[in-house]
PDB file of C-alpha atoms and ligand atoms in Angstrom:
ATOM      1  CA  MET A  99       6.948 -19.809   8.744  1.00 85.00           C
ATOM      2  CA  ASN A 100       6.412 -21.779   5.546  1.00 95.00           C
ATOM      3  CA  ILE A 101       5.126 -19.986   2.454  1.00 96.00           C
ATOM      4  CA  GLU A 102       1.574 -21.462   2.608  1.00 97.00           C
ATOM      5  CA  GLN A 103       1.180 -20.362   6.214  1.00 96.00           C
ATOM      6  CA  LEU A 104       2.636 -16.928   5.417  1.00 97.00           C
ATOM      7  CA  ILE A 105       0.167 -16.378   2.551  1.00 97.00           C
ATOM      8  CA  LYS A 106      -2.815 -17.482   4.616  1.00 96.00           C
ATOM      9  CA  GLU A 107      -1.927 -15.649   7.811  1.00 96.00           C
ATOM     10  CA  ARG A 108      -0.966 -12.273   6.346  1.00 98.00           C
ATOM     11  CA  ARG A 109      -3.497  -9.544   7.053  1.00 98.00           C
ATOM     12  CA  SER A 110      -3.845  -5.946   5.994  1.00 98.00           C
ATOM     13  CA  ILE A 111      -2.808  -3.850   8.989  1.00 98.00           C
ATOM     14  CA  SER A 112      -4.093  -0.358   9.762  1.00 98.00           C
ATOM     15  CA  LEU A 113      -3.180   0.144  13.415  1.00 98.00           C
ATOM     16  CA  PHE A 114       0.482   0.219  14.347  1.00 98.00           C
ATOM     17  CA  GLU A 115       2.718   0.151  17.406  1.00 98.00           C
ATOM     18  CA  ASP A 116       4.589   3.356  18.196  1.00 98.00           C
ATOM     19  CA  LYS A 117       7.836   1.796  17.030  1.00 97.00           C
ATOM     20  CA  PRO A 118       9.925   3.051  14.122  1.00 96.00           C
ATOM     21  CA  VAL A 119      10.826   0.962  11.101  1.00 97.00           C
ATOM     22  CA  ALA A 120      14.293   1.575   9.688  1.00 97.00           C
ATOM     23  CA  VAL A 121      14.273   3.088   6.211  1.00 97.00           C
ATOM     24  CA  GLU A 122      17.202   0.828   5.317  1.00 98.00           C
ATOM     25  CA  GLU A 123      15.101  -2.216   6.246  1.00 98.00           C
ATOM     26  CA  ILE A 124      12.287  -1.071   3.954  1.00 98.00           C
ATOM     27  CA  LYS A 125      14.772  -0.559   1.130  1.00 98.00           C
ATOM     28  CA  ALA A 126      16.304  -4.000   1.655  1.00 98.00           C
ATOM     29  CA  MET A 127      12.871  -5.688   1.670  1.00 98.00           C
ATOM     30  CA  LEU A 128      11.844  -3.762  -1.435  1.00 98.00           C
ATOM     31  CA  LYS A 129      14.963  -4.815  -3.324  1.00 98.00           C
ATOM     32  CA  THR A 130      14.045  -8.455  -2.709  1.00 98.00           C
ATOM     33  CA  ALA A 131      10.341  -7.914  -3.365  1.00 99.00           C
ATOM     34  CA  ALA A 132      11.134  -6.488  -6.810  1.00 98.00           C
ATOM     35  CA  PHE A 133      12.313  -9.874  -8.120  1.00 98.00           C
ATOM     36  CA  VAL A 134       9.006 -10.386  -9.888  1.00 98.00           C
ATOM     37  CA  PRO A 135       8.107 -11.690 -13.330  1.00 98.00           C
ATOM     38  CA  ASN A 136       7.664  -8.757 -15.721  1.00 98.00           C
ATOM     39  CA  HIS A 137       6.804  -9.157 -19.405  1.00 98.00           C
ATOM     40  CA  LYS A 138       9.394  -7.335 -21.551  1.00 98.00           C
ATOM     41  CA  MET A 139      11.255  -6.511 -18.336  1.00 98.00           C
ATOM     42  CA  THR A 140      10.089  -2.888 -18.488  1.00 98.00           C
ATOM     43  CA  GLN A 141      10.425  -2.554 -14.672  1.00 98.00           C
ATOM     44  CA  PRO A 142       8.479   0.729 -14.714  1.00 98.00           C
ATOM     45  CA  TRP A 143       8.076   1.081 -10.947  1.00 98.00           C
ATOM     46  CA  ARG A 144       9.335   3.730  -8.549  1.00 98.00           C
ATOM     47  CA  PHE A 145       8.916   4.130  -4.801  1.00 98.00           C
ATOM     48  CA  THR A 146       8.948   6.971  -2.268  1.00 98.00           C
ATOM     49  CA  ILE A 147       9.387   6.360   1.456  1.00 98.00           C
ATOM     50  CA  ILE A 148       7.697   8.956   3.655  1.00 98.00           C
ATOM     51  CA  THR A 149       8.428   9.615   7.350  1.00 98.00           C
ATOM     52  CA  GLY A 150       9.004  12.615   9.647  1.00 98.00           C
ATOM     53  CA  GLU A 151       7.961  16.095   8.541  1.00 98.00           C
ATOM     54  CA  THR A 152       6.476  14.884   5.233  1.00 98.00           C
ATOM     55  CA  LYS A 153       4.414  12.322   7.162  1.00 98.00           C
ATOM     56  CA  SER A 154       3.035  15.188   9.287  1.00 98.00           C
ATOM     57  CA  GLN A 155       2.134  17.078   6.109  1.00 98.00           C
ATOM     58  CA  LEU A 156       0.350  13.969   4.846  1.00 98.00           C
ATOM     59  CA  ALA A 157      -1.595  13.710   8.111  1.00 98.00           C
ATOM     60  CA  GLU A 158      -2.549  17.401   7.747  1.00 98.00           C
ATOM     61  CA  LEU A 159      -3.821  16.741   4.216  1.00 98.00           C
ATOM     62  CA  ALA A 160      -5.873  13.784   5.463  1.00 98.00           C
ATOM     63  CA  GLY A 161      -7.293  15.915   8.273  1.00 98.00           C
ATOM     64  CA  THR A 162      -8.237  18.747   5.923  1.00 98.00           C
ATOM     65  CA  PHE A 163      -9.746  16.300   3.427  1.00 98.00           C
ATOM     66  CA  MET A 164     -11.926  14.580   6.030  1.00 98.00           C
ATOM     67  CA  ALA A 165     -13.010  17.882   7.600  1.00 98.00           C
ATOM     68  CA  LYS A 166     -14.141  19.334   4.257  1.00 97.00           C
ATOM     69  CA  GLY A 167     -17.776  20.473   4.278  1.00 97.00           C
ATOM     70  CA  LYS A 168     -18.060  20.181   8.069  1.00 97.00           C
ATOM     71  CA  THR A 169     -18.346  23.010  10.572  1.00 97.00           C
ATOM     72  CA  GLY A 170     -17.614  23.740  14.214  1.00 97.00           C
ATOM     73  CA  GLU A 171     -16.807  20.814  16.515  1.00 97.00           C
ATOM     74  CA  ASP A 172     -17.600  18.248  13.816  1.00 98.00           C
ATOM     75  CA  LYS A 173     -14.877  19.804  11.668  1.00 98.00           C
ATOM     76  CA  THR A 174     -12.318  19.783  14.469  1.00 98.00           C
ATOM     77  CA  ARG A 175     -13.178  16.186  15.387  1.00 98.00           C
ATOM     78  CA  ALA A 176     -13.022  14.938  11.798  1.00 98.00           C
ATOM     79  CA  TYR A 177      -9.682  16.727  11.291  1.00 98.00           C
ATOM     80  CA  GLN A 178      -8.171  15.283  14.463  1.00 98.00           C
ATOM     81  CA  LYS A 179      -9.400  11.746  13.842  1.00 98.00           C
ATOM     82  CA  ALA A 180      -7.955  11.649  10.331  1.00 98.00           C
ATOM     83  CA  TYR A 181      -4.742  13.386  11.449  1.00 98.00           C
ATOM     84  CA  GLU A 182      -4.181  10.828  14.189  1.00 98.00           C
ATOM     85  CA  THR A 183      -5.062   7.879  11.955  1.00 98.00           C
ATOM     86  CA  PHE A 184      -2.423   8.998   9.464  1.00 98.00           C
ATOM     87  CA  ASP A 185       0.133  10.100  12.034  1.00 98.00           C
ATOM     88  CA  GLN A 186       0.187   6.759  13.885  1.00 98.00           C
ATOM     89  CA  VAL A 187       1.536   5.047  10.757  1.00 98.00           C
ATOM     90  CA  PRO A 188       5.316   4.696  11.204  1.00 98.00           C
ATOM     91  CA  VAL A 189       6.228   4.629   7.503  1.00 98.00           C
ATOM     92  CA  TYR A 190       4.505   5.301   4.205  1.00 98.00           C
ATOM     93  CA  LEU A 191       5.638   3.827   0.947  1.00 98.00           C
ATOM     94  CA  MET A 192       4.195   5.367  -2.202  1.00 99.00           C
ATOM     95  CA  VAL A 193       4.256   3.164  -5.280  1.00 99.00           C
ATOM     96  CA  PHE A 194       4.290   4.583  -8.809  1.00 99.00           C
ATOM     97  CA  MET A 195       4.723   3.133 -12.272  1.00 98.00           C
ATOM     98  CA  GLY A 196       5.428   4.708 -15.631  1.00 98.00           C
ATOM     99  CA  GLU A 197       2.486   4.108 -17.960  1.00 98.00           C
ATOM    100  CA  SER A 198       3.081   2.773 -21.424  1.00 98.00           C
ATOM    101  CA  HIS A 199       0.859   4.118 -24.226  1.00 98.00           C
ATOM    102  CA  LEU A 200       0.001   0.479 -24.987  1.00 98.00           C
ATOM    103  CA  LEU A 201      -2.960  -0.872 -22.980  1.00 98.00           C
ATOM    104  CA  LYS A 202      -1.601  -4.428 -22.834  1.00 98.00           C
ATOM    105  CA  ARG A 203       1.792  -3.215 -21.567  1.00 98.00           C
ATOM    106  CA  ARG A 204       0.120  -0.961 -18.980  1.00 98.00           C
ATOM    107  CA  GLU A 205      -1.993  -3.823 -17.677  1.00 98.00           C
ATOM    108  CA  GLU A 206       0.910  -6.229 -17.547  1.00 98.00           C
ATOM    109  CA  ASP A 207       3.107  -3.636 -15.844  1.00 98.00           C
ATOM    110  CA  TYR A 208       0.389  -3.014 -13.249  1.00 98.00           C
ATOM    111  CA  ALA A 209       0.209  -6.769 -12.657  1.00 98.00           C
ATOM    112  CA  SER A 210       3.974  -6.929 -12.045  1.00 98.00           C
ATOM    113  CA  THR A 211       3.960  -3.856  -9.793  1.00 99.00           C
ATOM    114  CA  SER A 212       1.172  -5.441  -7.751  1.00 99.00           C
ATOM    115  CA  LEU A 213       3.308  -8.552  -7.334  1.00 99.00           C
ATOM    116  CA  ILE A 214       6.048  -6.421  -5.772  1.00 99.00           C
ATOM    117  CA  ILE A 215       3.561  -5.029  -3.273  1.00 99.00           C
ATOM    118  CA  HIS A 216       2.353  -8.468  -2.283  1.00 98.00           C
ATOM    119  CA  ASN A 217       5.907  -9.816  -2.082  1.00 98.00           C
ATOM    120  CA  LEU A 218       6.740  -6.904   0.197  1.00 98.00           C
ATOM    121  CA  SER A 219       3.756  -7.633   2.420  1.00 98.00           C
ATOM    122  CA  LEU A 220       4.818 -11.289   2.747  1.00 98.00           C
ATOM    123  CA  ILE A 221       8.496 -10.469   3.398  1.00 98.00           C
ATOM    124  CA  GLY A 222       7.378  -7.913   5.988  1.00 98.00           C
ATOM    125  CA  TRP A 223       4.907 -10.289   7.613  1.00 98.00           C
ATOM    126  CA  GLU A 224       7.620 -12.888   8.128  1.00 98.00           C
ATOM    127  CA  ARG A 225       9.636 -10.217  10.001  1.00 97.00           C
ATOM    128  CA  GLY A 226       6.669  -9.133  12.120  1.00 98.00           C
ATOM    129  CA  LEU A 227       5.854  -6.083   9.983  1.00 98.00           C
ATOM    130  CA  GLY A 228       2.399  -5.325   8.638  1.00 98.00           C
ATOM    131  CA  LEU A 229       1.099  -3.150   5.836  1.00 98.00           C
ATOM    132  CA  ILE A 230      -2.057  -2.072   4.114  1.00 98.00           C
ATOM    133  CA  TRP A 231      -2.367  -1.037   0.482  1.00 98.00           C
ATOM    134  CA  LYS A 232      -4.558   2.047   0.170  1.00 98.00           C
ATOM    135  CA  THR A 233      -6.093   3.849  -2.781  1.00 98.00           C
ATOM    136  CA  GLY A 234      -8.861   5.827  -1.056  1.00 97.00           C
ATOM    137  CA  PRO A 235     -10.305   9.159  -2.329  1.00 98.00           C
ATOM    138  CA  LEU A 236      -7.563  11.254  -0.677  1.00 98.00           C
ATOM    139  CA  THR A 237      -5.048   9.682  -3.044  1.00 98.00           C
ATOM    140  CA  GLU A 238      -6.923  11.130  -6.025  1.00 98.00           C
ATOM    141  CA  THR A 239      -6.628  14.723  -4.831  1.00 98.00           C
ATOM    142  CA  GLU A 240      -4.173  17.265  -6.215  1.00 98.00           C
ATOM    143  CA  PRO A 241      -2.592  18.255  -2.863  1.00 98.00           C
ATOM    144  CA  PHE A 242      -1.860  14.576  -2.149  1.00 98.00           C
ATOM    145  CA  ARG A 243      -0.393  13.974  -5.584  1.00 98.00           C
ATOM    146  CA  ASP A 244       1.716  17.159  -5.288  1.00 98.00           C
ATOM    147  CA  LEU A 245       3.024  16.139  -1.866  1.00 98.00           C
ATOM    148  CA  ILE A 246       4.095  12.654  -2.947  1.00 98.00           C
ATOM    149  CA  GLY A 247       5.654  13.991  -6.160  1.00 98.00           C
ATOM    150  CA  ILE A 248       3.852  12.011  -8.833  1.00 98.00           C
ATOM    151  CA  LYS A 249       5.380  12.733 -12.255  1.00 97.00           C
ATOM    152  CA  PRO A 250       3.692  13.200 -15.630  1.00 97.00           C
ATOM    153  CA  GLY A 251       3.143   9.839 -17.317  1.00 98.00           C
ATOM    154  CA  GLU A 252       3.037   7.945 -14.036  1.00 98.00           C
ATOM    155  CA  LYS A 253       0.243   5.948 -12.488  1.00 98.00           C
ATOM    156  CA  PHE A 254      -0.184   6.118  -8.728  1.00 98.00           C
ATOM    157  CA  VAL A 255      -0.381   2.446  -7.749  1.00 98.00           C
ATOM    158  CA  GLY A 256      -0.822   2.677  -4.031  1.00 98.00           C
ATOM    159  CA  MET A 257      -0.104   4.160  -0.658  1.00 98.00           C
ATOM    160  CA  LEU A 258       1.348   1.494   1.616  1.00 99.00           C
ATOM    161  CA  GLN A 259       1.083   2.140   5.345  1.00 98.00           C
ATOM    162  CA  MET A 260       3.673   0.094   7.204  1.00 98.00           C
ATOM    163  CA  GLY A 261       4.738  -0.734  10.715  1.00 98.00           C
ATOM    164  CA  TYR A 262       4.577  -3.226  13.555  1.00 98.00           C
ATOM    165  CA  PRO A 263       0.939  -4.328  14.007  1.00 98.00           C
ATOM    166  CA  LYS A 264      -0.917  -3.115  17.080  1.00 98.00           C
ATOM    167  CA  LYS A 265      -4.020  -5.036  16.087  1.00 96.00           C
ATOM    168  CA  VAL A 266      -4.336  -7.907  13.648  1.00 98.00           C
ATOM    169  CA  PRO A 267      -7.857  -8.146  12.215  1.00 97.00           C
ATOM    170  CA  LYS A 268      -9.647 -11.444  11.759  1.00 96.00           C
ATOM    171  CA  THR A 269      -9.255 -13.258   8.471  1.00 94.00           C
ATOM    172  CA  LEU A 270     -11.946 -12.200   6.028  1.00 93.00           C
ATOM    173  CA  PRO A 271     -13.800 -15.139   4.505  1.00 93.00           C
ATOM    174  CA  ARG A 272     -12.682 -16.219   1.066  1.00 96.00           C
ATOM    175  CA  ILE A 273     -14.948 -17.844  -1.494  1.00 97.00           C
ATOM    176  CA  ASP A 274     -14.781 -21.606  -1.863  1.00 96.00           C
ATOM    177  CA  LEU A 275     -12.358 -21.755  -4.752  1.00 97.00           C
ATOM    178  CA  GLU A 276     -13.282 -25.339  -5.598  1.00 97.00           C
ATOM    179  CA  ALA A 277     -16.382 -24.018  -7.379  1.00 95.00           C
ATOM    180  CA  ARG A 278     -14.253 -21.633  -9.467  1.00 97.00           C
ATOM    181  CA  ILE A 279     -11.783 -24.219 -10.673  1.00 98.00           C
ATOM    182  CA  ASP A 280     -12.507 -26.079 -13.875  1.00 98.00           C
ATOM    183  CA  HIS A 281     -10.439 -28.833 -15.310  1.00 98.00           C
ATOM    184  CA  LEU A 282     -10.469 -29.350 -19.055  1.00 98.00           C
ATOM    185  CA  ASN A 283      -8.885 -32.693 -19.690  1.00 97.00           C
TER     186      ASN A 283
HETATM  187  C1  FMN B 289      -5.530  -2.431  -5.106  1.00 87.83           C
HETATM  188  C2  FMN B 289      -5.947  -2.431  -3.671  1.00 87.83           C
HETATM  189  C3  FMN B 289      -6.429  -1.262  -3.090  1.00 87.83           C
HETATM  190  C4  FMN B 289      -6.833  -1.238  -1.752  1.00 87.83           C
HETATM  191  N1  FMN B 289      -7.289  -0.055  -1.204  1.00 87.83           N
HETATM  192  C5  FMN B 289      -7.725  -0.040   0.061  1.00 87.83           C
HETATM  193  C6  FMN B 289      -8.209   1.176   0.642  1.00 87.83           C
HETATM  194  O1  FMN B 289      -8.234   2.223   0.000  1.00 87.83           O
HETATM  195  N2  FMN B 289      -8.646   1.142   1.916  1.00 87.83           N
HETATM  196  C7  FMN B 289      -8.620  -0.023   2.660  1.00 87.83           C
HETATM  197  O2  FMN B 289      -9.044   0.005   3.822  1.00 87.83           O
HETATM  198  N3  FMN B 289      -8.121  -1.173   2.161  1.00 87.83           N
HETATM  199  C8  FMN B 289      -7.678  -1.217   0.886  1.00 87.83           C
HETATM  200  N4  FMN B 289      -7.155  -2.375   0.371  1.00 87.83           N
HETATM  201  C9  FMN B 289      -6.980  -3.564   1.252  1.00 87.83           C
HETATM  202  C10 FMN B 289      -8.132  -4.526   1.148  1.00 87.83           C
HETATM  203  O3  FMN B 289      -9.286  -3.918   1.704  1.00 87.83           O
HETATM  204  C11 FMN B 289      -7.769  -5.818   1.913  1.00 87.83           C
HETATM  205  O4  FMN B 289      -6.710  -6.437   1.274  1.00 87.83           O
HETATM  206  C12 FMN B 289      -8.949  -6.776   1.966  1.00 87.83           C
HETATM  207  O5  FMN B 289      -9.949  -6.268   2.793  1.00 87.83           O
HETATM  208  C13 FMN B 289      -8.564  -8.163   2.457  1.00 87.83           C
HETATM  209  O6  FMN B 289      -7.973  -8.097   3.725  1.00 87.83           O
HETATM  210  P1  FMN B 289      -6.574  -8.807   4.009  1.00 87.83           P
HETATM  211  O7  FMN B 289      -5.565  -8.095   3.144  1.00 87.83           O
HETATM  212  O8  FMN B 289      -6.331  -8.650   5.484  1.00 87.83           O
HETATM  213  O9  FMN B 289      -6.705 -10.254   3.626  1.00 87.83           O
HETATM  214  C14 FMN B 289      -6.755  -2.425  -0.957  1.00 87.83           C
HETATM  215  C15 FMN B 289      -6.249  -3.597  -1.547  1.00 87.83           C
HETATM  216  C16 FMN B 289      -5.855  -3.606  -2.882  1.00 87.83           C
HETATM  217  C17 FMN B 289      -5.308  -4.889  -3.462  1.00 87.83           C
END
């Protein structure tokens, strides 16, 4: 697949085949993905791969979070739905970055960390692997942050859910970029 095709065809994937992804493969892809431009070469990022028992704990947290405020059967249903949605994800990759006290550095570091995530999604897509970058309300809760081990001074950048796609959603329409491109000559 050429790079243009790869960029255009990649989709965010939420539903995965029941097929494991080797942790060593994730690490190898990540090591390549991290070859990004980074002003001052601060390289402030850090990653945590989550599978197995910790993945079950994450699914429990999601279930409890979604069931909050509900009662009876609604509570059980909401818990189960969220549990299953989280449990069917073969691998989670949590992305963190150390935050500089300087706003400009923080913003530029976040830009570079985001490039790693997109590189990873493209490298994965070429190998038949999909991912989605998530930052939903669960990720702002204390139990979630405790479970993934965020450290003082770090920004949580994203929860990547990864695996072999079960369903590839349709391409979402993009704006006509022609109208957003000026040329000052
Ligand atoms: C910073 C960031 C945070 C995101 N958080 C979420 C999220 O919490 N939940 C979600 O369903 N998708 C999330 N997404 C994925 C976008 O919804 C998705 O990229 C967008 O709909 C375009 O779809 P595509 O990636 O298939 O082209 C996030 C994407 C980015 C870049």
